[in-house]
JSON list of C-alpha atoms and ligand atoms in Angstrom, two decimals:
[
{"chain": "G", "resi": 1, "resn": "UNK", "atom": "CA", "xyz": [92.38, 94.85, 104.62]},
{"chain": "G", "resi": 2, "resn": "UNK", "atom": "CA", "xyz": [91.07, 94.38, 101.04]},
{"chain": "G", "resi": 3, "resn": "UNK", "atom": "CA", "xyz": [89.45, 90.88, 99.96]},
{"chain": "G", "resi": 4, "resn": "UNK", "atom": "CA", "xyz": [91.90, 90.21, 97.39]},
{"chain": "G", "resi": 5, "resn": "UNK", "atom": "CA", "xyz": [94.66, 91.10, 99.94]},
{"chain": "G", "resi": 6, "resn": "UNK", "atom": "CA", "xyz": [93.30, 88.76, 102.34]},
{"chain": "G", "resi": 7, "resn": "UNK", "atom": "CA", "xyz": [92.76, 85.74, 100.09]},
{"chain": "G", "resi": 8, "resn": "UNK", "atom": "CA", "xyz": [95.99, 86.05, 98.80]},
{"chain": "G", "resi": 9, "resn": "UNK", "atom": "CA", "xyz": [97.46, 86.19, 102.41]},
{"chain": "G", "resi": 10, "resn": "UNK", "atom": "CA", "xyz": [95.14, 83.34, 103.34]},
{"chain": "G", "resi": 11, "resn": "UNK", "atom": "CA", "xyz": [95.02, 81.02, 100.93]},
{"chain": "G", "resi": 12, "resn": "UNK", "atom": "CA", "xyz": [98.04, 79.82, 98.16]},
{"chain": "G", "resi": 13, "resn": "UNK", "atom": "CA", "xyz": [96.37, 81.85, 95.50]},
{"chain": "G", "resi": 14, "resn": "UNK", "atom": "CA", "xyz": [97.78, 85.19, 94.03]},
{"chain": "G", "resi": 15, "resn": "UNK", "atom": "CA", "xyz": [96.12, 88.83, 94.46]},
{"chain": "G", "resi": 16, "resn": "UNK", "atom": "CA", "xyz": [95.37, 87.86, 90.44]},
{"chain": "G", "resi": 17, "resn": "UNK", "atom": "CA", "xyz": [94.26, 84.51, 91.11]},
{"chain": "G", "resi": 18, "resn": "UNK", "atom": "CA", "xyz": [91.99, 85.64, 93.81]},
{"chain": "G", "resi": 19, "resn": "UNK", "atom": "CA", "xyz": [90.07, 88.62, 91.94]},
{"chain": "G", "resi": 20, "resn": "UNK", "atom": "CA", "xyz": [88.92, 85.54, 89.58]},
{"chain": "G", "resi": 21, "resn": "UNK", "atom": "CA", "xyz": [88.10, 83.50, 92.01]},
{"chain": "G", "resi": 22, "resn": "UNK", "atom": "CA", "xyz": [85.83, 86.67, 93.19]},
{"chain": "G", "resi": 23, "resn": "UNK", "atom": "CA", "xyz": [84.65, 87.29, 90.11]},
{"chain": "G", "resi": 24, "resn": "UNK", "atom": "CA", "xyz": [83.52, 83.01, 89.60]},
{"chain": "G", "resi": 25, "resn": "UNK", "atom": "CA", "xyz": [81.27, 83.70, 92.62]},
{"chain": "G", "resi": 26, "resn": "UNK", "atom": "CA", "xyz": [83.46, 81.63, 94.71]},
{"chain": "G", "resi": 27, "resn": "UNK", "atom": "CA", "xyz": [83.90, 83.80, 98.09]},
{"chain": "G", "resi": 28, "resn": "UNK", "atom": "CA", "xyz": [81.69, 85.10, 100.93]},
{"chain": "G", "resi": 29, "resn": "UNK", "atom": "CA", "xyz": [81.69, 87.14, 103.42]},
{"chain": "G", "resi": 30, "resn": "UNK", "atom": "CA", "xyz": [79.67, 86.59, 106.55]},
{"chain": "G", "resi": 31, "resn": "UNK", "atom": "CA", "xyz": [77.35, 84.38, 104.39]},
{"chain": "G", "resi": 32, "resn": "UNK", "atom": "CA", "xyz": [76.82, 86.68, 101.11]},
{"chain": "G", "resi": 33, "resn": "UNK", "atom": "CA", "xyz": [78.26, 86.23, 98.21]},
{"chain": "G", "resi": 34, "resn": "UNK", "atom": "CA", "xyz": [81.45, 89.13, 97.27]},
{"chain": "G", "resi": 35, "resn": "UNK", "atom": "CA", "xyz": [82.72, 89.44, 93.82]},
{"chain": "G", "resi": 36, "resn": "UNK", "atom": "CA", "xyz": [84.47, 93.36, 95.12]},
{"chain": "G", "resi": 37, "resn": "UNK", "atom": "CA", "xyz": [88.33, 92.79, 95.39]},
{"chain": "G", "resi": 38, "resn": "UNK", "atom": "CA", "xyz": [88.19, 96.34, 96.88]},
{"chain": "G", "resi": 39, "resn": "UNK", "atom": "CA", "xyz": [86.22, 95.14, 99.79]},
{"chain": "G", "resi": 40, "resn": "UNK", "atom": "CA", "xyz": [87.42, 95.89, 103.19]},
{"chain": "G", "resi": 41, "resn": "UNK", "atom": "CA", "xyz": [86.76, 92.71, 105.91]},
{"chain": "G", "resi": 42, "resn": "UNK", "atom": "CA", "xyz": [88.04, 92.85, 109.30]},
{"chain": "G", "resi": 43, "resn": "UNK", "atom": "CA", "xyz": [89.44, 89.82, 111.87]},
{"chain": "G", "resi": 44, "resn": "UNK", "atom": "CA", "xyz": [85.74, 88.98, 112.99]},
{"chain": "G", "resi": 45, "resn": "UNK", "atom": "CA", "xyz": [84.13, 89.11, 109.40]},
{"chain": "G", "resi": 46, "resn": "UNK", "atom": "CA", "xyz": [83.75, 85.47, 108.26]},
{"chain": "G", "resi": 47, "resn": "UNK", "atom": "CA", "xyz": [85.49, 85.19, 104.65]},
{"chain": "G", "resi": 48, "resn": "UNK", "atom": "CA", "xyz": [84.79, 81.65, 103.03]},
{"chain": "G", "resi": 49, "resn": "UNK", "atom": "CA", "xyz": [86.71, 80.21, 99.79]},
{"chain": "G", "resi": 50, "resn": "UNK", "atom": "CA", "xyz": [84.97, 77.15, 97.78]},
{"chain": "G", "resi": 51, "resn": "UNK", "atom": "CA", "xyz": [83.05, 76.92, 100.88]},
{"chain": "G", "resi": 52, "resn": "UNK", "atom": "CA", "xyz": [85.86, 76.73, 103.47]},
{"chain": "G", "resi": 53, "resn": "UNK", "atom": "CA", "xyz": [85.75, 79.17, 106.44]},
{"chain": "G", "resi": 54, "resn": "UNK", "atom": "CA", "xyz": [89.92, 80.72, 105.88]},
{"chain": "G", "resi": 55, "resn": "UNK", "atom": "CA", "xyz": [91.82, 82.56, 108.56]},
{"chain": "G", "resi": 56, "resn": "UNK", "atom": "CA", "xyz": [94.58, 84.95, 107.57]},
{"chain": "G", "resi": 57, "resn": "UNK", "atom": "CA", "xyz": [98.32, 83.98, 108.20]},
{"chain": "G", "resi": 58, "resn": "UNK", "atom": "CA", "xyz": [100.03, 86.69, 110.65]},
{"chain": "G", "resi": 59, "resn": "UNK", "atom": "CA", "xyz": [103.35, 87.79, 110.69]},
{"chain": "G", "resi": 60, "resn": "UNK", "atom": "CA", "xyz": [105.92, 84.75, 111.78]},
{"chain": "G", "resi": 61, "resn": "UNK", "atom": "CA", "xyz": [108.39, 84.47, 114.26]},
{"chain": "G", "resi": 62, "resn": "UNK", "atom": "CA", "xyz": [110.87, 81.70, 113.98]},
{"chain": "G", "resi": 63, "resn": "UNK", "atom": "CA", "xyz": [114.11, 80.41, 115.91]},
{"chain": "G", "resi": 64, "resn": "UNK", "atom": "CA", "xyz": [115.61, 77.31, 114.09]},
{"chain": "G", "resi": 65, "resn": "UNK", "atom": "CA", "xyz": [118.68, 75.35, 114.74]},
{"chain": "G", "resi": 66, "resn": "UNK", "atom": "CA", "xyz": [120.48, 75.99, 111.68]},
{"chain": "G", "resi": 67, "resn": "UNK", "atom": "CA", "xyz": [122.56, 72.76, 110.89]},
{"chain": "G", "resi": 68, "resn": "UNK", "atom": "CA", "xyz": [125.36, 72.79, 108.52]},
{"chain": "G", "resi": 69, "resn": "UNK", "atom": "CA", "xyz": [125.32, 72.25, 104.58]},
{"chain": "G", "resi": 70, "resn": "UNK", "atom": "CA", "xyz": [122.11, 74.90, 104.55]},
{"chain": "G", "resi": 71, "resn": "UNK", "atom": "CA", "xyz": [122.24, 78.35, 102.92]},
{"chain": "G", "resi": 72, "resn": "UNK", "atom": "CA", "xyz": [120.38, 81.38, 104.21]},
{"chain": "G", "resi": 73, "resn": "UNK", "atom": "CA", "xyz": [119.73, 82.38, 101.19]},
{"chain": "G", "resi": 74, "resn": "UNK", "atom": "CA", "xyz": [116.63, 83.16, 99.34]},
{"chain": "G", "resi": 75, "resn": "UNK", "atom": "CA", "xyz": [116.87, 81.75, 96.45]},
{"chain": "G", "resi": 76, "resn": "UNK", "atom": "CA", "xyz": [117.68, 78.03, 96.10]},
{"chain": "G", "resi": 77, "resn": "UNK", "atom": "CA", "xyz": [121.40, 77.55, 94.77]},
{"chain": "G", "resi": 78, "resn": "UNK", "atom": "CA", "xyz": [123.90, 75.01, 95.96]},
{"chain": "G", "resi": 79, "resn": "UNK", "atom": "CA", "xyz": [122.18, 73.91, 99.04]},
{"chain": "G", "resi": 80, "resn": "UNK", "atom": "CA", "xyz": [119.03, 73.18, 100.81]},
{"chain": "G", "resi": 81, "resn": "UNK", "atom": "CA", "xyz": [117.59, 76.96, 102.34]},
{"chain": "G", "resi": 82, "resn": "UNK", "atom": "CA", "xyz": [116.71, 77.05, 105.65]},
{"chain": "G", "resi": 83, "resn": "UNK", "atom": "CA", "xyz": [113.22, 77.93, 104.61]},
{"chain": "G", "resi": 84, "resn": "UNK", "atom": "CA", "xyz": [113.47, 74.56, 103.42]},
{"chain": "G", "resi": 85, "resn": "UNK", "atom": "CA", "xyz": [113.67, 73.04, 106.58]},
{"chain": "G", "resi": 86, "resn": "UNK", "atom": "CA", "xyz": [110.00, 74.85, 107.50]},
{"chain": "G", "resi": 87, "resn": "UNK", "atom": "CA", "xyz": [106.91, 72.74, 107.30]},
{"chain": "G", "resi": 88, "resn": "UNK", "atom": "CA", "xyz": [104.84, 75.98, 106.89]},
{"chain": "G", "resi": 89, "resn": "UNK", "atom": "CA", "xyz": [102.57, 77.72, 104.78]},
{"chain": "G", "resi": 90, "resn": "UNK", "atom": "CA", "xyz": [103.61, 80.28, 102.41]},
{"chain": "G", "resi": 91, "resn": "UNK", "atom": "CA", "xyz": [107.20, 79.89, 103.30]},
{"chain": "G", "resi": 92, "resn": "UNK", "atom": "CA", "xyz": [108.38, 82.01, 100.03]},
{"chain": "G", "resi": 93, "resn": "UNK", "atom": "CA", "xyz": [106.94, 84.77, 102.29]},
{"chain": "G", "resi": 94, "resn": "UNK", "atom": "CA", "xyz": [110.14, 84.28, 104.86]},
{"chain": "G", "resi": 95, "resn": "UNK", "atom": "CA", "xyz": [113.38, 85.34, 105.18]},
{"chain": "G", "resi": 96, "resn": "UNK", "atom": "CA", "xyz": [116.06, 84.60, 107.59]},
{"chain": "G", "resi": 97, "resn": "UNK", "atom": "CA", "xyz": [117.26, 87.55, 110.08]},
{"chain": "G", "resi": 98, "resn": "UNK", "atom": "CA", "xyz": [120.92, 88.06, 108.92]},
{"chain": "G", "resi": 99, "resn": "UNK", "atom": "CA", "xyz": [123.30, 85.58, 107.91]},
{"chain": "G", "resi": 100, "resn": "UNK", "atom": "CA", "xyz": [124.97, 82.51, 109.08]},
{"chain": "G", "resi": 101, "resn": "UNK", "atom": "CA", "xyz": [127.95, 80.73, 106.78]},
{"chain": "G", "resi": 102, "resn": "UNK", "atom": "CA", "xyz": [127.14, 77.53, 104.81]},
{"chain": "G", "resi": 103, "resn": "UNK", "atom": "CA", "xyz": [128.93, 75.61, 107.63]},
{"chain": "G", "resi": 104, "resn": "UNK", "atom": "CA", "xyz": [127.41, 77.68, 110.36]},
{"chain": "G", "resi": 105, "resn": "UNK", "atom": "CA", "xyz": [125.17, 75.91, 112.69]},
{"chain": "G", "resi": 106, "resn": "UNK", "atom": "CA", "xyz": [122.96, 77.64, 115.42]},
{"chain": "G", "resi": 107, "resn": "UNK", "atom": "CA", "xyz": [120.31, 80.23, 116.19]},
{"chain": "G", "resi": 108, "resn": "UNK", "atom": "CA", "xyz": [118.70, 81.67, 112.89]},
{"chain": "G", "resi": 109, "resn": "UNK", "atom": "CA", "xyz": [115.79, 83.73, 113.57]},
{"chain": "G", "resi": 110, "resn": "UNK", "atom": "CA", "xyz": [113.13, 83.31, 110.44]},
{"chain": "G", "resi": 111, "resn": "UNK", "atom": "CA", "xyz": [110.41, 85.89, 109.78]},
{"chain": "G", "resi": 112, "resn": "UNK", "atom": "CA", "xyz": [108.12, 87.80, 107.40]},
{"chain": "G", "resi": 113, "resn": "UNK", "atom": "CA", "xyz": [107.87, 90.87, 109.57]},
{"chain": "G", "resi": 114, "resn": "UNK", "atom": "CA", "xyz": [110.21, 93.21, 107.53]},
{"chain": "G", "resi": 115, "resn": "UNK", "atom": "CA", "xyz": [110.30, 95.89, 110.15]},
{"chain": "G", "resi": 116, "resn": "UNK", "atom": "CA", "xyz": [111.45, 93.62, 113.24]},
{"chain": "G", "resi": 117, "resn": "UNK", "atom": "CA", "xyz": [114.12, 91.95, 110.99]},
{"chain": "G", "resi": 118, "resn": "UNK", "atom": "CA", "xyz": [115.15, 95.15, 110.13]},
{"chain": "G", "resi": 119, "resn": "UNK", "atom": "CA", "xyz": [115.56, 96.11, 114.31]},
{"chain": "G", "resi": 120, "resn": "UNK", "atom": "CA", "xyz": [117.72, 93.26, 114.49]},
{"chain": "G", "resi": 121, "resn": "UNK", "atom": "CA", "xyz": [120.30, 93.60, 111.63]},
{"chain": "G", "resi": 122, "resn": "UNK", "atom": "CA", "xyz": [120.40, 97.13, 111.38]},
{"chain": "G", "resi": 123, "resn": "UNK", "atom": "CA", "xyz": [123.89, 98.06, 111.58]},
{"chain": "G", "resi": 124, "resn": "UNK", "atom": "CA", "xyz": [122.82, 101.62, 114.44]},
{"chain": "G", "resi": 125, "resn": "UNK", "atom": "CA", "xyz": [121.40, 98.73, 116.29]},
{"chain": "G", "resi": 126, "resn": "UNK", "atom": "CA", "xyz": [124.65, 97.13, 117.24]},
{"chain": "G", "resi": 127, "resn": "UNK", "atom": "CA", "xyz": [121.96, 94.29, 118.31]},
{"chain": "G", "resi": 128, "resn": "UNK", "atom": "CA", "xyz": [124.94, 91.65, 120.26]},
{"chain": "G", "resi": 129, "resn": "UNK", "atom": "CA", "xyz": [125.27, 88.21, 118.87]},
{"chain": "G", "resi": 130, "resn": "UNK", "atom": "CA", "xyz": [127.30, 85.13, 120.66]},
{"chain": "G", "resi": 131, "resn": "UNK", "atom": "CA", "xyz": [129.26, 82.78, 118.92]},
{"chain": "G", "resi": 132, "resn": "UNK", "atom": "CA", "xyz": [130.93, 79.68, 119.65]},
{"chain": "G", "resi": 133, "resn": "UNK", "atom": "CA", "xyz": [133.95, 78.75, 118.17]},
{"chain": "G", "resi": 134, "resn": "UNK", "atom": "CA", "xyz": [135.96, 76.11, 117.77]},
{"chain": "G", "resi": 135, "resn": "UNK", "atom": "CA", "xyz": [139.37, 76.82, 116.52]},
{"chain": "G", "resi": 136, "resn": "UNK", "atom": "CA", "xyz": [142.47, 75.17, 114.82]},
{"chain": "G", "resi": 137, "resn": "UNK", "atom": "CA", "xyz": [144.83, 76.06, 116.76]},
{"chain": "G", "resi": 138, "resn": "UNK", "atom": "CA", "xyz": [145.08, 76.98, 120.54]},
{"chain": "G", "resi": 139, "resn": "UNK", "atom": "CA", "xyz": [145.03, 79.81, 122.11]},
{"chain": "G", "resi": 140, "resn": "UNK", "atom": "CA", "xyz": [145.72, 80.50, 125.49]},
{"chain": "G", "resi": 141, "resn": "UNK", "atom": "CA", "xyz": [148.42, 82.69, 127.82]},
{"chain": "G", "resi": 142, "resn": "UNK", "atom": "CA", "xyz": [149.44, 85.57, 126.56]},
{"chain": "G", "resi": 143, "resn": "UNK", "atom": "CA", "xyz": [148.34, 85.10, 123.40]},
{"chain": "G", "resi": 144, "resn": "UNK", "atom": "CA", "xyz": [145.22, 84.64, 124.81]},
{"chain": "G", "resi": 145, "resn": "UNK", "atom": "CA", "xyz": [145.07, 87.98, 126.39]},
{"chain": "G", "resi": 146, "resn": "UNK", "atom": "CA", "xyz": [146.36, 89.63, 123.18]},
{"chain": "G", "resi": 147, "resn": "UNK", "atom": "CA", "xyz": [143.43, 88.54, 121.50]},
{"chain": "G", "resi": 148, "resn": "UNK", "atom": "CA", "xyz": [140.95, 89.58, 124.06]},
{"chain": "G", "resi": 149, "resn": "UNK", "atom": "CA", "xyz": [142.54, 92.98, 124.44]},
{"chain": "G", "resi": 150, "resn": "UNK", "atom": "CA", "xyz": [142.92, 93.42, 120.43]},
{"chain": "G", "resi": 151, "resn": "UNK", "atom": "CA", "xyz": [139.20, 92.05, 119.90]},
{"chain": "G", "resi": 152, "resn": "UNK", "atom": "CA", "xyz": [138.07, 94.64, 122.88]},
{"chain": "G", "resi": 153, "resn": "UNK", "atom": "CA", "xyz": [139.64, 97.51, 120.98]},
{"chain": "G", "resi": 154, "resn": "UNK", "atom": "CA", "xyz": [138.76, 96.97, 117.21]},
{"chain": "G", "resi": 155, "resn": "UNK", "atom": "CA", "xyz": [140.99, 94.81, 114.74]},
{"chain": "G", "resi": 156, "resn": "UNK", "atom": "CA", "xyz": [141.08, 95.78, 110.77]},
{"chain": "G", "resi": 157, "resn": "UNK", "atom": "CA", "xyz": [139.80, 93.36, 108.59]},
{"chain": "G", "resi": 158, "resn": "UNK", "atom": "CA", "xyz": [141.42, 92.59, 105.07]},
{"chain": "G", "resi": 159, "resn": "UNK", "atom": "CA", "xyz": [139.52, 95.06, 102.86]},
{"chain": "G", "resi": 160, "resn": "UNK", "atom": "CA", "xyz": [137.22, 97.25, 105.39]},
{"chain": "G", "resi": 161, "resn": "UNK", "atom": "CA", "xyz": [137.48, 100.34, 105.29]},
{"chain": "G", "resi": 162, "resn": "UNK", "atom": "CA", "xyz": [136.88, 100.67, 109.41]},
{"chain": "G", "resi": 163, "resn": "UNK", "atom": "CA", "xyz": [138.51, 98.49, 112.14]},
{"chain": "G", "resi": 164, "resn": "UNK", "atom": "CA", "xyz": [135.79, 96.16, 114.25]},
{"chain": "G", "resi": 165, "resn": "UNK", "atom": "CA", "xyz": [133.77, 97.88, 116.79]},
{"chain": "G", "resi": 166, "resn": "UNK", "atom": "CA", "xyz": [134.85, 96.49, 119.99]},
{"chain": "G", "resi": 167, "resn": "UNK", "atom": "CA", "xyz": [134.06, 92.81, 120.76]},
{"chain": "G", "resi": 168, "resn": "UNK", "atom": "CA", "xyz": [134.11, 90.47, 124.04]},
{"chain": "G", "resi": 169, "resn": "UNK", "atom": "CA", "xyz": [136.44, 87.36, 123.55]},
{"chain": "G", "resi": 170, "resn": "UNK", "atom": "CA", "xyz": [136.40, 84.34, 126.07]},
{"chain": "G", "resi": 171, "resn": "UNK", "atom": "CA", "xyz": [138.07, 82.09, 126.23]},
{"chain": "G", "resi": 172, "resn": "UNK", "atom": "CA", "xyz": [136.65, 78.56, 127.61]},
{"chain": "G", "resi": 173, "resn": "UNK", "atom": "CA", "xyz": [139.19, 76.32, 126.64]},
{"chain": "G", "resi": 174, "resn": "UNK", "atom": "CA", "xyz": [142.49, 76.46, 124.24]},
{"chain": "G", "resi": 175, "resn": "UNK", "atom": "CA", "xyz": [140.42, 75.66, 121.40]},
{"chain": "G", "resi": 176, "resn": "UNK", "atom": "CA", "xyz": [137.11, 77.01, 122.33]},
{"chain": "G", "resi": 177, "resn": "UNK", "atom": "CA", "xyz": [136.13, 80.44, 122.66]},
{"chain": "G", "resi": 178, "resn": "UNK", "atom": "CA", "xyz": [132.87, 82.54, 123.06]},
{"chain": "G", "resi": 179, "resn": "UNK", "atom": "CA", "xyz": [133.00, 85.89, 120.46]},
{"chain": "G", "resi": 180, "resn": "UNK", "atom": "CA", "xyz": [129.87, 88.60, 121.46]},
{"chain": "G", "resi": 181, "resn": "UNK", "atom": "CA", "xyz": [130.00, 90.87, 118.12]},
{"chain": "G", "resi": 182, "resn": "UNK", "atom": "CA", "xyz": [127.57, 93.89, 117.49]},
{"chain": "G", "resi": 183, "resn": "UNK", "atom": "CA", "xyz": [127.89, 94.03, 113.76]},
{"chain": "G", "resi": 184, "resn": "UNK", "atom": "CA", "xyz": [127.61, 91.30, 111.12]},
{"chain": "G", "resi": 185, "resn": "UNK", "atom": "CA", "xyz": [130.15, 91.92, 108.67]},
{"chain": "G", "resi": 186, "resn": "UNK", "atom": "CA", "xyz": [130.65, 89.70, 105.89]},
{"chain": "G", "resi": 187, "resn": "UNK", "atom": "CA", "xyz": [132.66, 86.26, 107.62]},
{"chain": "G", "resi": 188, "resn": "UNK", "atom": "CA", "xyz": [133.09, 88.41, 110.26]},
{"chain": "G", "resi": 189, "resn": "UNK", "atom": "CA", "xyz": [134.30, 86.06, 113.28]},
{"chain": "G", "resi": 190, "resn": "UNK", "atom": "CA", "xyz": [136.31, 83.97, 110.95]},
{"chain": "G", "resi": 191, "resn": "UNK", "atom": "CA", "xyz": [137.81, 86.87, 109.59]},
{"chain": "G", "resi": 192, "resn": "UNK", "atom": "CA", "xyz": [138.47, 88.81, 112.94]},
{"chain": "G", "resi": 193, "resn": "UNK", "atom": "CA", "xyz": [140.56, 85.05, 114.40]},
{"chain": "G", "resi": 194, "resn": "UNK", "atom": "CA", "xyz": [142.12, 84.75, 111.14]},
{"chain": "G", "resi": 195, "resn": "UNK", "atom": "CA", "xyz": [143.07, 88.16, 111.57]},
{"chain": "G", "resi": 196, "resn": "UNK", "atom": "CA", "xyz": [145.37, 86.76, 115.00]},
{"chain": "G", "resi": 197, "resn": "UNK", "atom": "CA", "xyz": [146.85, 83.88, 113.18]},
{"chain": "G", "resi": 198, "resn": "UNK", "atom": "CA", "xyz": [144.18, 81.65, 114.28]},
{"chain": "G", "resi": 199, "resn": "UNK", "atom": "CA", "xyz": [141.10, 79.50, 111.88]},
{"chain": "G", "resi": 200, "resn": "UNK", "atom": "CA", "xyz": [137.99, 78.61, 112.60]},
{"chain": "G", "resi": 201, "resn": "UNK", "atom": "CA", "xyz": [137.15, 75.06, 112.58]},
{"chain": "G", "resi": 202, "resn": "UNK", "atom": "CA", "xyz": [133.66, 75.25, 113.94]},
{"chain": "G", "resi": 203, "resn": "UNK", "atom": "CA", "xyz": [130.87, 78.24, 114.53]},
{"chain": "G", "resi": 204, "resn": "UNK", "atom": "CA", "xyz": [128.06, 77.99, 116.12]},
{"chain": "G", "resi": 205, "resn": "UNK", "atom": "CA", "xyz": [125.59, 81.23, 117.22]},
{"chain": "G", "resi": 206, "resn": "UNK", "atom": "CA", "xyz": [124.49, 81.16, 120.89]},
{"chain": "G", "resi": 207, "resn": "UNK", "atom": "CA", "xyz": [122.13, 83.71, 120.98]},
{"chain": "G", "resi": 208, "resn": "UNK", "atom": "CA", "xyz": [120.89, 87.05, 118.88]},
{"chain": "G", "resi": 209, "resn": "UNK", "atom": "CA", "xyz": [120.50, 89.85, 121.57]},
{"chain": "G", "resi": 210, "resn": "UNK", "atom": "CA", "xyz": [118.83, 88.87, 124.73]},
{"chain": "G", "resi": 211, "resn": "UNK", "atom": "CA", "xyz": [117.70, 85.53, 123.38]},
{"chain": "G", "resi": 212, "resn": "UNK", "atom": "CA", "xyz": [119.60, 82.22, 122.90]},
{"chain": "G", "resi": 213, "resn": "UNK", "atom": "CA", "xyz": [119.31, 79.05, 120.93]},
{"chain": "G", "resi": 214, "resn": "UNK", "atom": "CA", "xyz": [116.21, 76.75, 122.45]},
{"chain": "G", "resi": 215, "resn": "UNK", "atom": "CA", "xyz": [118.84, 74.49, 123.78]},
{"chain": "G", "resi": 216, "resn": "UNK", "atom": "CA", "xyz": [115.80, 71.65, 123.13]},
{"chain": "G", "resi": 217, "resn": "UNK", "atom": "CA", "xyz": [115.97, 72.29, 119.25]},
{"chain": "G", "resi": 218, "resn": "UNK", "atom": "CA", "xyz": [118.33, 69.46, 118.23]},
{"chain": "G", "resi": 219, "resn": "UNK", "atom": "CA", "xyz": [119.88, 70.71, 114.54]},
{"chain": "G", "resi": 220, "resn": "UNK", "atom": "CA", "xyz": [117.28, 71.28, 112.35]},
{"chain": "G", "resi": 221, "resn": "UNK", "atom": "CA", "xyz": [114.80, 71.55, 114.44]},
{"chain": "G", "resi": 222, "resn": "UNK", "atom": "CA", "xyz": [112.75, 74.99, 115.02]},
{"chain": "G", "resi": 223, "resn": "UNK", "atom": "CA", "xyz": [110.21, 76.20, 116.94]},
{"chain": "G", "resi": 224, "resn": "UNK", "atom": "CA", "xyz": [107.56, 79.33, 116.80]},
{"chain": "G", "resi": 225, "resn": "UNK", "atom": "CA", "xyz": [108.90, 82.31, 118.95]},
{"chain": "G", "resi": 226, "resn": "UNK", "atom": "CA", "xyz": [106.73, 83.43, 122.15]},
{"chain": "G", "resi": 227, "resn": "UNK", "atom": "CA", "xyz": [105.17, 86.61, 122.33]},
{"chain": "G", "resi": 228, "resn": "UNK", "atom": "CA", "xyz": [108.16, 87.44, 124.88]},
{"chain": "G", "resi": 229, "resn": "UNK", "atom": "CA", "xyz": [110.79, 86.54, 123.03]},
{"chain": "G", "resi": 230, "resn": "UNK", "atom": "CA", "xyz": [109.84, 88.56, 119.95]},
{"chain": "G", "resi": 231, "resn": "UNK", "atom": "CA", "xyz": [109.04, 91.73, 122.03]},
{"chain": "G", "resi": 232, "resn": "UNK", "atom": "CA", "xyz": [113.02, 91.72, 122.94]},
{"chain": "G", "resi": 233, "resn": "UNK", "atom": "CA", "xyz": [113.54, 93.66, 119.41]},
{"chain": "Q", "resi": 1, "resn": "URA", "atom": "N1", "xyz": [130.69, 85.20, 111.26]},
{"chain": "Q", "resi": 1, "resn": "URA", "atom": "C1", "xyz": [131.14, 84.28, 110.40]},
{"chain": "Q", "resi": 1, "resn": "URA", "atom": "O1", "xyz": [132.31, 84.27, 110.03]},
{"chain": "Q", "resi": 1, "resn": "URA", "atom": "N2", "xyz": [130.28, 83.35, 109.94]},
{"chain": "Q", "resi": 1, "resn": "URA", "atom": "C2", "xyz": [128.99, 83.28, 110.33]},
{"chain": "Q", "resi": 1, "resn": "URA", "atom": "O2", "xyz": [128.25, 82.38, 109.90]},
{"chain": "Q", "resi": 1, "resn": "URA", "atom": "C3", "xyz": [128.53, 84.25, 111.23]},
{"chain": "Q", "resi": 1, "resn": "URA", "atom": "C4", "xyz": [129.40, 85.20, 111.67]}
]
């Protein structure tokens, strides 16, 4: 990678920042002094900044307990980001994998690996997510077993053009059920049970593919993925 490249990636400076700090004779590289941006180091070359020894920030993997009254958004508008929440370096560099409401709580997976966000929310993917929901009104009987066998099928939504690919509805209780959806349309599970007469009171995500919430993460709370876990996309 290019010196610039990785003193911007290492440090808070800017690619422009760090050309003049090249060009002030303040960098080396394994103990010489480097004023070429251009310059190519490598992970065992030893770059130094004011006199401090840096180490490059990798790509981040993220799960976080998303608690309500936090946006995923990237920019900062009504509400705290979940970025915000981070105690990290660089977090400008991050962005949340898909969407969960305002109100939402659960699993939000945070990265700045562009690529593996893109294997999760890609709608070809049909990557599975889990829901919990709490709802307003109960459902159970035969109701009940309309919903799961309209949900299985596909239900149109109020202004898409396509009904829902099929979806797995459980129901746990009368007023909780579990919704496994493989797209992520706009206010899609509170759309699909307002769509039966029902509303959502309460959402929270279970899991994104193969991995759930760190049931140990109280709300706001978030953790660094393991090798493992990110492999499963
Ligand atoms: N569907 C919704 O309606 N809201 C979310 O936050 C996620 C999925």
């Amino acid at each position: 990678m290019r010196l610039d490249r990785f003193l911007s990636e290492s440090t808070e400076m800017t690619r422009g920042l760090a050309k003049r700090a090249l060009l002030r004779g303040e960098v080396t590289v394994n103990g010489q002094l480097e004023k070429k941006a251009a310059r190519h180091v490598q992970s065992d070359d030893c770059v130094t900044w004011l006199g401090e020894a840096l180490e490059p920030v990798g790509l981040r993997y993220i799960m976080l307990n998303k608690p309500g009254g936090v946006e995923c958004t990237a920019r900062r508008e009504l509400y705290p980001r979940v970025v915000d929440l981070l105690d990290v370096a660089k977090p400008e560099r991050l962005h949340s994998v898909g969407r969960l409401d305002v109100d939402s709580t659960g699993l939000i997976l945070i990265t700045d690996d562009g690529q593996w966000s893109h294997r999760i929310t890609a709608p070809s993917r049909h990557c599975p997510k889990v829901y919990r929901a709490t709802l307003a009104r109960p459902l159970e009987g035969a109701g009940a077993q309309r919903a799961i066998r309209a949900f299985a099928e596909g239900v149109e939504l109020q202004g898409d053009k396509t009904p829902t690919l099929p979806a797995r509805l459980e129901c746990l209780d009368p007023y909780q059920v579990r919704l496994t959806i493989q797209e992520g349309r706009y206010h899609q599970v509170r759309r699909m049970l307002a769509a039966i007469g029902n509303h959502v009171e309460a959402l929270h995500r279970e899991a994104v593919g193969d991995l759930p919430l760190d049931e140990t993460l109280a709300p706001g709370e978030w953790r660094e993925l393991e090798a493992s876990e990110v492999a499963l996309f």
